[in-house]
GROMACS .gro file of C-alpha atoms in nm:
model
  353
    1MET     CA    1   4.683   2.314   6.093
    2VAL     CA    2   5.050   2.311   5.999
    3SER     CA    3   5.086   1.939   6.074
    4CYS     CA    4   4.788   1.854   5.860
    5ALA     CA    5   4.916   2.056   5.580
    6CYS     CA    6   5.255   1.872   5.588
    7CYS     CA    7   5.080   1.533   5.590
    8CYS     CA    8   4.861   1.627   5.300
    9SER     CA    9   5.156   1.763   5.115
   10ARG     CA   10   5.358   1.441   5.154
   11GLY     CA   11   5.064   1.223   5.054
   12GLY     CA   12   4.999   1.428   4.745
   13GLY     CA   13   5.368   1.410   4.652
   14THR     CA   14   5.371   1.034   4.683
   15ASP     CA   15   5.068   0.999   4.462
   16ALA     CA   16   5.226   1.219   4.197
   17VAL     CA   17   5.541   1.006   4.197
   18ASN     CA   18   5.337   0.684   4.162
   19GLU     CA   19   5.134   0.827   3.881
   20LYS     CA   20   5.451   0.929   3.705
   21ASP     CA   21   5.601   0.580   3.741
   22ASN     CA   22   5.286   0.415   3.603
   23THR     CA   23   5.266   0.619   3.287
   24PHE     CA   24   5.398   0.493   2.949
   25GLN     CA   25   5.682   0.739   2.942
   26LYS     CA   26   6.046   0.647   2.882
   27GLY     CA   27   6.212   0.534   3.201
   28GLY     CA   28   5.887   0.458   3.379
   29VAL     CA   29   5.758   0.123   3.500
   30ASN     CA   30   5.553   0.087   3.182
   31ASP     CA   31   5.819   0.211   2.944
   32LEU     CA   32   5.717   0.119   2.587
   33SER     CA   33   6.003   0.288   2.405
   34GLN     CA   34   6.173  -0.048   2.341
   35GLY     CA   35   5.856  -0.233   2.253
   36PRO     CA   36   5.579  -0.395   2.459
   37THR     CA   37   5.631  -0.389   2.834
   38LYS     CA   38   5.775  -0.703   2.988
   39ASN     CA   39   5.537  -0.668   3.287
   40ARG     CA   40   5.230  -0.813   3.120
   41ARG     CA   41   5.012  -1.127   3.134
   42CYS     CA   42   4.684  -1.280   3.005
   43THR     CA   43   4.376  -1.173   3.189
   44ASP     CA   44   4.022  -1.325   3.190
   45VAL     CA   45   4.157  -1.648   3.040
   46VAL     CA   46   3.825  -1.821   3.128
   47PHE     CA   47   3.650  -1.622   2.855
   48ILE     CA   48   3.868  -1.757   2.569
   49PRO     CA   49   3.676  -2.092   2.540
   50ILE     CA   50   3.349  -1.904   2.578
   51PHE     CA   51   3.446  -1.676   2.290
   52ILE     CA   52   3.548  -1.976   2.073
   53ALA     CA   53   3.219  -2.159   2.153
   54ALA     CA   54   3.023  -1.847   2.053
   55GLN     CA   55   3.197  -1.839   1.714
   56VAL     CA   56   3.124  -2.209   1.660
   57VAL     CA   57   2.757  -2.153   1.738
   58PHE     CA   58   2.749  -1.854   1.503
   59ILE     CA   59   2.892  -2.066   1.223
   60ILE     CA   60   2.641  -2.347   1.286
   61VAL     CA   61   2.348  -2.104   1.288
   62THR     CA   62   2.473  -1.945   0.964
   63ILE     CA   63   2.499  -2.284   0.790
   64ALA     CA   64   2.156  -2.390   0.911
   65GLY     CA   65   2.013  -2.056   0.785
   66LEU     CA   66   2.160  -2.099   0.440
   67GLU     CA   67   2.030  -2.457   0.414
   68ASP     CA   68   1.671  -2.387   0.534
   69GLY     CA   69   1.634  -2.022   0.434
   70ASP     CA   70   1.669  -1.814   0.122
   71PRO     CA   71   1.927  -1.535   0.120
   72ALA     CA   72   1.737  -1.372  -0.166
   73LYS     CA   73   1.473  -1.268   0.087
   74LEU     CA   74   1.724  -1.015   0.220
   75TYR     CA   75   1.695  -0.800  -0.091
   76ARG     CA   76   1.382  -0.912  -0.283
   77PRO     CA   77   1.098  -0.657  -0.294
   78ARG     CA   78   0.770  -0.751  -0.121
   79ASP     CA   79   0.408  -0.706  -0.235
   80PHE     CA   80   0.105  -0.574  -0.044
   81SER     CA   81   0.065  -0.900   0.147
   82GLY     CA   82   0.431  -0.935   0.237
   83ALA     CA   83   0.507  -1.199  -0.028
   84TYR     CA   84   0.848  -1.182  -0.196
   85CYS     CA   85   0.872  -1.110  -0.568
   86GLY     CA   86   1.067  -1.368  -0.772
   87LEU     CA   87   1.017  -1.666  -0.542
   88GLU     CA   88   0.827  -1.983  -0.613
   89GLU     CA   89   0.722  -2.041  -0.253
   90ASN     CA   90   0.598  -1.767  -0.026
   91TRP     CA   91   0.497  -1.774   0.336
   92ASN     CA   92   0.141  -1.860   0.438
   93ASN     CA   93   0.069  -2.025   0.097
   94GLY     CA   94   0.134  -1.699  -0.079
   95PRO     CA   95   0.143  -1.654  -0.454
   96ASN     CA   96   0.405  -1.814  -0.681
   97THR     CA   97   0.599  -1.516  -0.801
   98LEU     CA   98   0.893  -1.696  -0.950
   99ASN     CA   99   0.846  -1.532  -1.291
  100MET     CA  100   0.725  -1.201  -1.139
  101PRO     CA  101   1.048  -1.041  -1.006
  102LYS     CA  102   0.940  -0.673  -1.045
  103LEU     CA  103   0.746  -0.475  -0.781
  104SER     CA  104   0.486  -0.263  -0.968
  105TYR     CA  105   0.143  -0.118  -0.904
  106THR     CA  106  -0.224  -0.178  -0.981
  107MET     CA  107  -0.535   0.011  -0.873
  108ASN     CA  108  -0.658  -0.034  -0.522
  109LEU     CA  109  -1.023  -0.053  -0.621
  110THR     CA  110  -1.149  -0.034  -0.264
  111SER     CA  111  -1.003   0.313  -0.233
  112VAL     CA  112  -1.037   0.447  -0.587
  113VAL     CA  113  -1.399   0.343  -0.644
  114ASP     CA  114  -1.519   0.421  -0.292
  115VAL     CA  115  -1.620   0.774  -0.388
  116MET     CA  116  -1.831   0.661  -0.681
  117MET     CA  117  -1.987   0.382  -0.476
  118ARG     CA  118  -2.092   0.623  -0.200
  119GLN     CA  119  -2.221   0.878  -0.448
  120THR     CA  120  -2.446   0.604  -0.588
  121VAL     CA  121  -2.565   0.445  -0.264
  122CYS     CA  122  -2.610   0.770  -0.072
  123SER     CA  123  -2.780   0.966  -0.349
  124SER     CA  124  -3.138   1.093  -0.326
  125ALA     CA  125  -3.227   0.849  -0.607
  126ALA     CA  126  -3.098   0.549  -0.411
  127ARG     CA  127  -3.258   0.678  -0.095
  128THR     CA  128  -3.594   0.686  -0.276
  129VAL     CA  129  -3.581   0.315  -0.365
  130LEU     CA  130  -3.420   0.204  -0.042
  131VAL     CA  131  -3.621   0.400   0.215
  132ASP     CA  132  -3.933   0.549   0.051
  133GLY     CA  133  -4.033   0.310  -0.226
  134VAL     CA  134  -4.124   0.393  -0.580
  135GLY     CA  135  -4.473   0.409  -0.734
  136GLY     CA  136  -4.646   0.248  -0.439
  137SER     CA  137  -4.389  -0.038  -0.418
  138PRO     CA  138  -4.239  -0.103  -0.075
  139PRO     CA  139  -3.884   0.017  -0.007
  140LEU     CA  140  -3.606  -0.223  -0.076
  141LEU     CA  141  -3.496  -0.203   0.287
  142GLU     CA  142  -3.787  -0.365   0.454
  143ASP     CA  143  -3.691  -0.323   0.822
  144GLN     CA  144  -3.702   0.020   0.988
  145ALA     CA  145  -3.376  -0.067   1.168
  146ASP     CA  146  -3.207  -0.125   0.836
  147ARG     CA  147  -3.341   0.199   0.699
  148ASP     CA  148  -3.217   0.392   1.004
  149LYS     CA  149  -2.875   0.230   0.976
  150TYR     CA  150  -2.844   0.316   0.607
  151LEU     CA  151  -2.941   0.678   0.671
  152CYS     CA  152  -2.683   0.698   0.947
  153ASP     CA  153  -2.408   0.531   0.743
  154CYS     CA  154  -2.461   0.781   0.470
  155CYS     CA  155  -2.494   1.068   0.720
  156LEU     CA  156  -2.831   1.154   0.572
  157THR     CA  157  -2.985   1.199   0.916
  158PRO     CA  158  -2.826   1.311   1.249
  159CYS     CA  159  -2.672   1.025   1.441
  160ASP     CA  160  -2.382   0.964   1.677
  161ARG     CA  161  -2.133   0.872   1.407
  162CYS     CA  162  -2.195   1.178   1.190
  163ASP     CA  163  -2.086   1.538   1.265
  164GLY     CA  164  -2.274   1.664   0.957
  165SER     CA  165  -2.356   1.580   0.595
  166VAL     CA  166  -2.085   1.419   0.388
  167PHE     CA  167  -1.994   1.534   0.037
  168ASN     CA  168  -1.982   1.225  -0.188
  169GLY     CA  169  -1.923   1.397  -0.520
  170GLY     CA  170  -2.260   1.563  -0.558
  171ASP     CA  171  -2.619   1.447  -0.508
  172LEU     CA  172  -2.803   1.259  -0.781
  173ALA     CA  173  -3.174   1.308  -0.758
  174THR     CA  174  -3.303   1.103  -1.050
  175SER     CA  175  -3.226   0.745  -1.162
  176ALA     CA  176  -3.145   0.871  -1.512
  177GLY     CA  177  -2.907   1.132  -1.374
  178LEU     CA  178  -2.743   0.869  -1.151
  179ALA     CA  179  -2.698   0.633  -1.446
  180GLU     CA  180  -2.544   0.905  -1.666
  181THR     CA  181  -2.307   1.047  -1.406
  182ILE     CA  182  -2.185   0.731  -1.249
  183SER     CA  183  -2.144   0.555  -1.589
  184ALA     CA  184  -1.936   0.848  -1.713
  185ARG     CA  185  -1.713   0.854  -1.403
  186MET     CA  186  -1.660   0.475  -1.412
  187ALA     CA  187  -1.594   0.469  -1.787
  188GLU     CA  188  -1.286   0.679  -1.737
  189LEU     CA  189  -1.156   0.408  -1.502
  190THR     CA  190  -1.267   0.102  -1.697
  191ASP     CA  191  -1.189   0.213  -2.054
  192PRO     CA  192  -0.817   0.272  -2.121
  193SER     CA  193  -0.904   0.479  -2.433
  194ARG     CA  194  -1.055   0.748  -2.205
  195ALA     CA  195  -0.744   0.785  -1.982
  196THR     CA  196  -0.688   1.144  -2.090
  197GLU     CA  197  -1.031   1.237  -1.956
  198LEU     CA  198  -0.949   1.063  -1.627
  199PHE     CA  199  -0.662   1.302  -1.560
  200SER     CA  200  -0.833   1.610  -1.690
  201PRO     CA  201  -1.023   1.853  -1.463
  202ALA     CA  202  -1.280   1.873  -1.742
  203GLY     CA  203  -1.349   1.504  -1.725
  204ALA     CA  204  -1.635   1.336  -1.543
  205ASN     CA  205  -1.417   1.287  -1.234
  206GLU     CA  206  -1.311   1.650  -1.243
  207ASP     CA  207  -0.987   1.695  -1.046
  208MET     CA  208  -1.000   1.384  -0.834
  209PHE     CA  209  -0.699   1.227  -1.017
  210SER     CA  210  -0.530   1.544  -1.142
  211THR     CA  211  -0.410   1.709  -0.823
  212SER     CA  212  -0.108   1.646  -0.597
  213ASP     CA  213  -0.348   1.537  -0.318
  214PHE     CA  214  -0.416   1.211  -0.501
  215TRP     CA  215  -0.053   1.136  -0.566
  216GLU     CA  216   0.053   1.223  -0.212
  217GLU     CA  217  -0.166   0.925  -0.106
  218ALA     CA  218  -0.035   0.692  -0.372
  219THR     CA  219  -0.005   0.409  -0.118
  220LYS     CA  220  -0.374   0.439  -0.052
  221TYR     CA  221  -0.483   0.423  -0.420
  222PHE     CA  222  -0.238   0.161  -0.551
  223ASN     CA  223  -0.152  -0.198  -0.469
  224LEU     CA  224   0.205  -0.317  -0.455
  225VAL     CA  225   0.213  -0.629  -0.672
  226CYS     CA  226   0.475  -0.857  -0.825
  227LEU     CA  227   0.471  -0.857  -1.211
  228PRO     CA  228   0.701  -0.998  -1.485
  229ASP     CA  229   0.836  -0.659  -1.577
  230CYS     CA  230   0.777  -0.284  -1.548
  231SER     CA  231   0.615  -0.263  -1.894
  232VAL     CA  232   0.289  -0.425  -1.773
  233ASN     CA  233   0.011  -0.164  -1.761
  234SER     CA  234  -0.346  -0.109  -1.885
  235GLN     CA  235  -0.241  -0.144  -2.248
  236THR     CA  236  -0.118  -0.493  -2.173
  237ILE     CA  237  -0.478  -0.618  -2.159
  238SER     CA  238  -0.567  -0.493  -2.502
  239SER     CA  239  -0.236  -0.589  -2.670
  240SER     CA  240  -0.183  -0.926  -2.501
  241SER     CA  241  -0.292  -1.250  -2.668
  242LEU     CA  242  -0.386  -1.374  -2.317
  243THR     CA  243  -0.746  -1.344  -2.197
  244SER     CA  244  -0.817  -1.081  -1.935
  245ARG     CA  245  -1.028  -1.149  -1.632
  246PRO     CA  246  -1.354  -0.957  -1.577
  247TYR     CA  247  -1.404  -0.831  -1.227
  248THR     CA  248  -1.716  -0.652  -1.096
  249TYR     CA  249  -1.644  -0.425  -0.802
  250ALA     CA  250  -1.806  -0.471  -0.461
  251PRO     CA  251  -1.734  -0.292  -0.140
  252ALA     CA  252  -1.530  -0.478   0.123
  253PRO     CA  253  -1.748  -0.709   0.337
  254ASP     CA  254  -1.667  -0.496   0.647
  255ASP     CA  255  -1.782  -0.172   0.472
  256ASP     CA  256  -2.091  -0.021   0.638
  257LEU     CA  257  -2.260   0.000   0.300
  258TYR     CA  258  -2.176  -0.354   0.177
  259ASN     CA  259  -2.527  -0.495   0.245
  260VAL     CA  260  -2.707  -0.196   0.093
  261TRP     CA  261  -2.493  -0.225  -0.218
  262ASN     CA  262  -2.597  -0.590  -0.256
  263VAL     CA  263  -2.960  -0.495  -0.206
  264LEU     CA  264  -2.940  -0.250  -0.498
  265LYS     CA  265  -2.751  -0.500  -0.707
  266SER     CA  266  -3.010  -0.774  -0.665
  267ALA     CA  267  -3.325  -0.565  -0.663
  268THR     CA  268  -3.625  -0.743  -0.818
  269SER     CA  269  -3.845  -0.441  -0.873
  270THR     CA  270  -3.924  -0.387  -1.237
  271ASP     CA  271  -4.001  -0.012  -1.240
  272SER     CA  272  -3.766   0.192  -1.452
  273PHE     CA  273  -3.643   0.405  -1.158
  274THR     CA  274  -3.509   0.103  -0.968
  275THR     CA  275  -3.393  -0.071  -1.282
  276ASP     CA  276  -3.177   0.222  -1.385
  277ILE     CA  277  -2.998   0.209  -1.053
  278LYS     CA  278  -2.963  -0.170  -1.055
  279ASN     CA  279  -2.824  -0.173  -1.408
  280THR     CA  280  -2.571   0.096  -1.321
  281VAL     CA  281  -2.450  -0.099  -1.012
  282ASN     CA  282  -2.414  -0.419  -1.217
  283ASP     CA  283  -2.273  -0.281  -1.542
  284ALA     CA  284  -2.073   0.036  -1.476
  285PHE     CA  285  -1.847  -0.118  -1.212
  286THR     CA  286  -1.700  -0.398  -1.419
  287PHE     CA  287  -1.327  -0.394  -1.483
  288GLN     CA  288  -1.086  -0.603  -1.686
  289ALA     CA  289  -0.803  -0.747  -1.480
  290LEU     CA  290  -0.459  -0.873  -1.591
  291PRO     CA  291  -0.445  -1.252  -1.670
  292LEU     CA  292  -0.346  -1.479  -1.379
  293SER     CA  293  -0.032  -1.578  -1.568
  294ILE     CA  294   0.087  -1.218  -1.548
  295CYS     CA  295  -0.068  -1.105  -1.215
  296PRO     CA  296  -0.080  -1.402  -0.966
  297TYR     CA  297  -0.349  -1.253  -0.739
  298HIS     CA  298  -0.727  -1.227  -0.713
  299ALA     CA  299  -0.867  -1.025  -1.009
  300SER     CA  300  -0.953  -0.733  -0.774
  301ARG     CA  301  -0.580  -0.679  -0.715
  302CYS     CA  302  -0.489  -0.698  -1.084
  303VAL     CA  303  -0.668  -0.397  -1.239
  304PRO     CA  304  -0.421  -0.148  -1.384
  305MET     CA  305  -0.495   0.221  -1.380
  306PRO     CA  306  -0.553   0.366  -1.730
  307GLY     CA  307  -0.289   0.614  -1.851
  308ILE     CA  308  -0.021   0.500  -1.603
  309THR     CA  309   0.291   0.327  -1.728
  310PHE     CA  310   0.605   0.233  -1.533
  311GLY     CA  311   0.973   0.268  -1.568
  312GLU     CA  312   1.264   0.067  -1.432
  313LEU     CA  313   1.391   0.215  -1.107
  314GLY     CA  314   1.656  -0.057  -1.043
  315ALA     CA  315   1.682  -0.344  -0.794
  316ASP     CA  316   1.358  -0.486  -0.941
  317TYR     CA  317   1.146  -0.181  -0.847
  318CYS     CA  318   0.917  -0.002  -1.087
  319VAL     CA  319   0.842   0.370  -1.076
  320PHE     CA  320   0.538   0.572  -1.188
  321GLU     CA  321   0.531   0.725  -1.532
  322PHE     CA  322   0.253   0.870  -1.749
  323ALA     CA  323   0.166   0.751  -2.096
  324ASP     CA  324   0.264   0.996  -2.372
  325ASP     CA  325  -0.093   1.103  -2.445
  326ILE     CA  326  -0.143   1.182  -2.077
  327VAL     CA  327   0.173   1.388  -2.069
  328ASP     CA  328   0.048   1.578  -2.378
  329ALA     CA  329  -0.286   1.638  -2.206
  330VAL     CA  330  -0.170   1.751  -1.859
  331GLY     CA  331   0.168   1.894  -1.961
  332GLY     CA  332   0.515   1.766  -1.901
  333VAL     CA  333   0.578   1.968  -1.586
  334ALA     CA  334   0.259   1.853  -1.413
  335ALA     CA  335   0.316   1.490  -1.518
  336ALA     CA  336   0.673   1.494  -1.387
  337ALA     CA  337   0.553   1.647  -1.061
  338PHE     CA  338   0.286   1.381  -1.015
  339GLU     CA  339   0.533   1.106  -1.092
  340SER     CA  340   0.779   1.243  -0.837
  341ILE     CA  341   0.517   1.297  -0.568
  342GLY     CA  342   0.374   0.947  -0.616
  343GLY     CA  343   0.719   0.788  -0.613
  344SER     CA  344   0.819   0.974  -0.300
  345ALA     CA  345   0.502   0.873  -0.119
  346VAL     CA  346   0.561   0.504  -0.196
  347ALA     CA  347   0.930   0.520  -0.108
  348THR     CA  348   0.853   0.682   0.226
  349ALA     CA  349   0.587   0.422   0.313
  350THR     CA  350   0.821   0.138   0.208
  351SER     CA  351   1.107   0.261   0.419
  352GLU     CA  352   0.882   0.289   0.722
  353SER     CA  353   0.741  -0.060   0.689
   0.00000   0.00000   0.00000
């Protein structure tokens, strides 16, 4: 035991001496008090040419990228399809947005009008002409399979895809009631002069557009589009010397109710009940879209929302604002809150994409 202890002690002492000599202290082997140690040499020399080659390749790739690419794409905003604002050529034959450097917003009609469309198609009045028939006339849906699918798509009968009935804004039992209600709701969206009603709980759309719930889902109800400047809004159509584009809404082709909507739209029955519904579908859902020279997309993507204007956020981004008459109607505090909520929702979605 004593012998082992002595050996261990000597070994530990030697290690301690070596460690002391190898430190950077004055008087040691690696003394740096008079400048860099003389006991030094190059290591891993073989990697020097590899490093130089890597730098050369980096320079070549950078030059090639500048020649074939566009550095502006590093900071330009992008629209709903991924196209860059302010560029003449976009990927996948995208729109020419050379004179449209600002990222602004238009209505996403698929989302905004969906409630009114379903209230129309799934109403008791529409069910009468589609499933039962009017005045001895056969139903517009001739096949029982089509009738069953329609009833299921509207959750009017129990089926696997429905857990219960769906609230689509209230039932409409008569064709006249349907025409009056839907026409009033749609007029607030299609007529800029009725914008104050659109954002009023007393309007035909009640509180659909006048609560924070709507603005928290701003990315759902608005399209990101490239426009010439942030001053383009619903008033541009009435004040511009350019001709607007009419657009009549239709559900997306993959919507479960797309075929039923077209059946109502093209109905040939002449009874007043069916005619009221057909006329409502064809007339009440027509919008005026921005001219192609201002909004370089299909008309369905270029319909501005009444009452909404936009301010300059910077870096070619526009931000939500309310027109003065809307601020007067809903109050400055509420308007500012909606603007903030909508802007935050879009900013969050943009940063995540």
